[in-house]
C-alpha cells in the first residue's frame, strides 16, 4: 500500500535520535514520507493549521498547549475507548488517578475544570451508581485530536487516500475516540513517538510552547515557499494570539535559542532554525504522520 522502497537510503533522511527504532512501528513508512518532494510544504500546512485561532472564548490553546494537561486528557480518552470495547476499568476519576502522569490532586482539579468547560460529561455508571463515568465530549476529542488530525491531513497531502480520512474522522465521535484510543495503546506498548525527540518534548512542557514552536516553524516554511507567515512572530503578536504574556513568549524564545533550536530576530521579522533541530522536528513530524495514518487505515478497515 505504502512506498517503503530503498529503506536504507530513506532512513538516512531521519534524525539520529530514531536510529535504534528505524525498522519498528511507523518508521519505515515515515522514512518514505520524509523523502517526498512535497514534505516540507505539507509541514507548512500543518504548522499553519496549528496556529489558527480557535473559535471559542475559552483559552484552549493555553490550557491544552501544555504536556501534563494534554496527557491526562489523552489518557482519559484512551480509558474510555478501552472500556467501550469491553476492556479494563470504567473511565472514572479514581481510574484516571491510578494511571495518569500527575498527582491525584492535579487530576481532580483538571477534571473539575474540564467539566466546567464542557469537555467532559459525568454520568452514573449503571453497574455502580456511586461512581461517575467521565465521558470525553466531541469538543475534547477534537481538541486533543487537533494535532493528530492535522498530521493525518498532511499525510493525505503527500499520499492521497482513496477517500478523505481526516475529514471523515472529524465528524465521527466514536471513530475519533477509538482512533485516539488506539494511539494511546501504542504509546503504552513502547514510546517511539515522543521520548526520542527531547527538544520537541521540551516545548510541550511550557504553556503554549508547542503552539509557539508551530508558529515559528510555520514562518520558516512559509519563507521557503515564498509565502506569507500565518502569524506574526513579535512578542506582542504571539502573546495576543495564544493568550499568554509577552514575557512568557520571550522566555520560550530564549530557552529555544539557549538549547540551539532556533532564534527569532527582534520584532519577529526573520527566523533562523538550526539544521539539527529542523531534522529532529521533521523526523518527529514524519513519524506522527505515519503513526496516525496507519492507525486510521486500521481503524476504518476494522469498522468497515
Coordinates of C-alpha atoms in Angstrom, one line a residue:
X1 CA 0.0 0.0 0.0
X2 CA 2.7 2.5 1.0
X3 CA 6.0 3.2 -0.7
X4 CA 8.7 2.0 1.6
X5 CA 11.3 1.2 -1.1
X6 CA 15.0 1.7 -0.5
X7 CA 14.7 1.8 3.3
X8 CA 18.4 2.3 3.9
X9 CA 18.6 5.3 1.7
X10 CA 15.4 6.8 3.0
X11 CA 16.3 6.1 6.6
X12 CA 19.4 8.3 6.1
X13 CA 16.9 11.3 6.0
X14 CA 15.7 10.6 9.5
X15 CA 17.3 12.2 12.6
X16 CA 19.8 10.2 14.6
X17 CA 17.5 10.1 17.6
X18 CA 15.4 7.4 15.9
X19 CA 18.2 5.3 14.6
X20 CA 17.6 2.4 17.0
X21 CA 13.9 2.2 16.0
X22 CA 14.1 2.7 12.2
X23 CA 12.7 -0.8 11.5
X24 CA 9.9 -0.6 14.1
X25 CA 6.3 0.7 14.1
X26 CA 5.6 3.6 11.8
X27 CA 9.2 4.4 10.9
X28 CA 9.5 2.6 7.6
X29 CA 6.5 4.5 6.3
X30 CA 7.8 7.7 7.9
X31 CA 11.1 7.3 6.1
X32 CA 9.2 7.1 2.8
X33 CA 7.1 10.2 3.6
X34 CA 10.1 12.4 4.6
X35 CA 11.7 11.7 1.2
X36 CA 8.9 13.1 -0.8
X37 CA 9.3 16.3 -2.7
X38 CA 6.2 17.9 -1.1
X39 CA 7.1 17.0 2.5
X40 CA 8.1 20.5 3.7
X41 CA 5.0 22.0 2.0
X42 CA 2.9 19.5 3.9
X43 CA 4.6 20.6 7.1
X44 CA 4.0 24.3 6.2
X45 CA 0.2 23.5 6.0
X46 CA 0.4 21.5 9.3
X47 CA 2.2 24.3 11.2
X48 CA -0.2 26.9 9.8
X49 CA -3.2 24.8 10.9
X50 CA -1.7 24.6 14.4
X51 CA -1.5 28.4 14.7
X52 CA -5.1 29.1 13.6
X53 CA -7.2 31.0 16.1
X54 CA -9.8 28.8 17.8
X55 CA -13.5 29.7 17.6
X56 CA -14.0 29.9 21.3
X57 CA -13.6 32.4 24.1
X58 CA -12.1 29.6 26.3
X59 CA -8.3 29.7 26.3
X60 CA -7.9 26.2 24.9
X61 CA -4.5 26.9 23.3
X62 CA -3.1 27.8 26.7
X63 CA -4.9 25.0 28.6
X64 CA -4.1 22.1 26.3
X65 CA -0.9 23.5 25.0
X66 CA 1.0 22.0 28.0
X67 CA 2.1 18.4 28.3
X68 CA 0.6 17.4 31.6
X69 CA -2.9 18.7 30.9
X70 CA -2.8 17.2 27.4
X71 CA -1.5 13.8 28.5
X72 CA -4.2 13.5 31.3
X73 CA -6.9 14.2 28.7
X74 CA -5.3 11.8 26.3
X75 CA -5.2 9.0 28.9
X76 CA -8.9 9.6 29.7
X77 CA -9.8 9.2 26.0
X78 CA -7.7 6.0 26.0
X79 CA -9.5 4.7 29.1
X80 CA -12.9 5.5 27.6
X81 CA -12.1 3.8 24.3
X82 CA -10.8 0.7 26.1
X83 CA -13.9 0.5 28.3
X84 CA -16.3 0.9 25.4
X85 CA -14.9 -2.1 23.7
X86 CA -15.2 -4.1 26.9
X87 CA -11.7 -4.0 28.3
X88 CA -10.4 -2.5 31.5
X89 CA -12.0 -0.3 34.1
X90 CA -14.6 2.3 33.5
X91 CA -13.2 5.8 32.9
X92 CA -13.8 7.3 36.4
X93 CA -11.8 9.8 38.4
X94 CA -10.3 7.0 40.5
X95 CA -9.2 5.0 37.5
X96 CA -7.7 8.1 35.9
X97 CA -5.8 9.0 39.2
X98 CA -4.3 5.5 39.2
X99 CA -2.6 5.7 35.8
X100 CA -2.4 9.3 34.6
X101 CA 1.0 11.0 34.8
X102 CA 0.1 13.6 37.5
X103 CA -0.8 13.7 41.2
X104 CA -4.3 12.8 42.4
X105 CA -4.9 16.4 43.3
X106 CA -3.8 17.8 40.0
X107 CA -6.0 15.3 38.2
X108 CA -9.1 16.1 40.3
X109 CA -8.6 19.8 39.6
X110 CA -8.1 19.2 35.9
X111 CA -11.3 17.0 35.7
X112 CA -13.2 19.8 37.5
X113 CA -12.0 22.4 35.0
X114 CA -12.8 20.1 32.0
X115 CA -16.3 19.6 33.3
X116 CA -16.9 23.3 33.7
X117 CA -15.6 23.9 30.2
X118 CA -17.9 21.3 28.7
X119 CA -15.1 19.0 27.7
X120 CA -16.2 16.1 30.0
X121 CA -19.7 14.7 30.7
X122 CA -20.1 12.9 34.0
X123 CA -22.9 10.2 34.3
X124 CA -23.7 7.5 36.8
X125 CA -22.4 4.0 36.0
X126 CA -25.3 1.5 35.6
X127 CA -23.2 -1.1 37.4
X128 CA -22.2 1.2 40.3
X129 CA -24.5 4.2 41.0
X130 CA -21.9 5.7 43.3
X131 CA -19.3 6.0 40.6
X132 CA -19.3 8.6 37.8
X133 CA -18.2 7.7 34.3
X134 CA -16.2 10.5 32.7
X135 CA -17.0 10.7 29.0
X136 CA -14.9 12.9 26.7
X137 CA -17.2 15.3 24.7
X138 CA -16.7 15.8 21.0
X139 CA -15.1 19.1 21.9
X140 CA -12.4 17.4 23.9
X141 CA -11.8 14.8 21.2
X142 CA -11.4 17.5 18.6
X143 CA -9.0 19.5 20.8
X144 CA -6.8 16.5 21.8
X145 CA -7.1 15.3 18.2
X146 CA -6.2 18.7 16.7
X147 CA -2.5 17.9 16.0
X148 CA -3.1 14.2 15.1
X149 CA -5.8 15.2 12.6
X150 CA -3.6 17.9 11.1
X151 CA -0.8 15.3 10.8
X152 CA -3.2 12.9 9.2
X153 CA -4.3 15.6 6.8
X154 CA -0.6 16.3 6.0
X155 CA -0.1 12.6 5.2
X156 CA -3.0 12.7 2.8
X157 CA -1.4 15.7 1.2
X158 CA 1.6 13.6 0.5
X159 CA 0.0 10.2 -0.1
X160 CA -3.7 10.7 -1.0
X161 CA -6.2 8.2 0.3
X162 CA -8.9 6.6 -1.8
X163 CA -11.4 8.7 0.2
X164 CA -10.6 11.5 2.7
X165 CA -9.8 10.0 6.1
X166 CA -9.2 13.1 8.3
X167 CA -12.4 14.8 7.1
X168 CA -14.4 11.7 8.0
X169 CA -12.9 11.3 11.4
X170 CA -13.7 14.9 12.3
X171 CA -17.4 14.0 12.0
X172 CA -17.4 10.7 13.9
X173 CA -17.2 10.9 17.7
X174 CA -16.9 7.2 18.2
X175 CA -14.4 6.8 15.4
X176 CA -12.3 9.7 16.6
X177 CA -12.3 8.4 20.1
X178 CA -11.3 4.9 19.0
X179 CA -8.6 6.3 16.8
X180 CA -7.0 8.4 19.6
X181 CA -7.6 5.5 22.0
X182 CA -5.6 3.2 19.6
X183 CA -2.8 5.7 19.7
X184 CA -2.8 5.6 23.5
X185 CA -2.5 1.8 23.4
X186 CA 0.5 2.1 21.0
X187 CA 2.1 4.7 23.3
X188 CA 1.8 2.3 26.3
X189 CA 3.5 -0.5 24.4
X190 CA 6.6 1.5 23.6
X191 CA 7.1 5.2 23.2
X192 CA 8.7 5.5 19.8
X193 CA 6.8 8.7 19.1
X194 CA 7.8 11.3 21.7
X195 CA 10.6 10.1 24.0
X196 CA 13.4 10.1 21.3
X197 CA 12.7 13.8 20.5
X198 CA 13.9 15.7 23.6
X199 CA 13.8 19.2 22.1
X200 CA 10.3 18.8 20.7
X201 CA 9.1 17.4 24.1
X202 CA 10.8 20.3 25.9
X203 CA 8.5 22.7 24.1
X204 CA 5.4 20.8 25.2
X205 CA 6.3 21.3 28.8
X206 CA 5.7 25.0 28.6
X207 CA 2.3 26.7 28.4
X208 CA 1.7 27.2 24.6
X209 CA 5.3 26.1 24.0
X210 CA 4.3 23.8 21.1
X211 CA 1.9 26.3 19.5
X212 CA 4.6 29.0 19.6
X213 CA 7.0 26.5 18.1
X214 CA 4.4 25.8 15.4
X215 CA 4.1 29.5 14.6
X216 CA 7.9 29.8 14.3
X217 CA 8.2 26.9 12.0
X218 CA 5.2 28.0 10.0
X219 CA 7.1 31.2 9.3
X220 CA 10.2 29.2 8.4
X221 CA 8.4 27.0 5.9
X222 CA 6.4 29.9 4.5
X223 CA 9.7 31.8 3.8
X224 CA 11.0 28.7 1.9
X225 CA 7.8 28.7 -0.1
X226 CA 7.9 32.5 -0.7
X227 CA 4.6 32.7 1.1
X228 CA 3.3 34.9 4.0
X229 CA 3.7 33.7 7.5
X230 CA 0.3 32.8 9.1
X231 CA 1.0 34.5 12.4
X232 CA 3.3 37.4 13.5
X233 CA 6.3 36.4 15.4
X234 CA 6.6 39.5 17.6
X235 CA 6.3 39.1 21.3
X236 CA 3.1 41.1 21.2
X237 CA 1.6 39.2 18.3
X238 CA 2.2 35.8 19.7
X239 CA 1.1 36.8 23.2
X240 CA -2.2 38.1 21.8
X241 CA -2.7 35.0 19.6
X242 CA -2.0 32.4 22.3
X243 CA -3.3 34.5 25.3
X244 CA -0.1 34.5 27.3
X245 CA 2.2 37.3 28.4
X246 CA 4.9 38.9 26.3
X247 CA 7.4 37.8 28.9
X248 CA 6.3 34.2 28.5
X249 CA 6.9 34.3 24.8
X250 CA 10.3 35.9 25.4
X251 CA 11.1 33.0 27.8
X252 CA 10.2 30.4 25.2
X253 CA 12.3 32.1 22.6
X254 CA 15.3 32.5 25.0
X255 CA 15.1 28.8 26.0
X256 CA 14.9 27.7 22.4
X257 CA 18.0 29.8 21.5
X258 CA 19.9 28.6 24.6
X259 CA 19.3 25.0 23.5
X260 CA 20.4 25.7 19.9
X261 CA 16.9 25.2 18.3
X262 CA 16.1 28.5 16.7
X263 CA 16.4 32.2 17.1
X264 CA 13.9 34.9 16.1
X265 CA 15.2 38.4 15.4
X266 CA 13.9 41.4 17.3
X267 CA 10.4 42.2 16.1
X268 CA 9.9 38.7 14.7
X269 CA 11.0 39.7 11.2
X270 CA 13.1 36.6 10.5
X271 CA 13.8 33.1 11.9
X272 CA 17.0 31.1 11.9
X273 CA 16.4 27.3 12.6
X274 CA 19.4 25.1 13.3
X275 CA 19.8 22.2 10.9
X276 CA 19.9 19.6 13.7
X277 CA 16.7 20.8 15.3
X278 CA 15.0 21.0 12.0
X279 CA 16.0 17.4 11.3
X280 CA 14.6 16.4 14.7
X281 CA 11.3 18.1 14.2
X282 CA 10.9 16.9 10.6
X283 CA 11.7 13.3 11.7
X284 CA 9.2 13.6 14.6
X285 CA 6.6 15.0 12.3
X286 CA 7.1 12.2 9.7
X287 CA 6.6 9.7 12.5
X288 CA 3.4 11.4 13.6
X289 CA 2.1 11.4 10.0
X290 CA 2.9 7.7 9.6
X291 CA 1.6 6.7 13.0
X292 CA -1.8 8.4 12.7
X293 CA -2.2 7.4 9.1
X294 CA -1.6 3.7 9.7
X295 CA -3.9 3.7 12.8
X296 CA -6.6 5.4 10.8
X297 CA -6.4 2.9 8.0
X298 CA -6.5 0.1 10.5
X299 CA -9.5 1.7 12.3
X300 CA -11.5 2.0 9.1
X301 CA -10.6 -1.5 8.0
X302 CA -11.9 -2.8 11.3
X303 CA -15.1 -0.7 11.2
X304 CA -16.0 -1.5 7.5

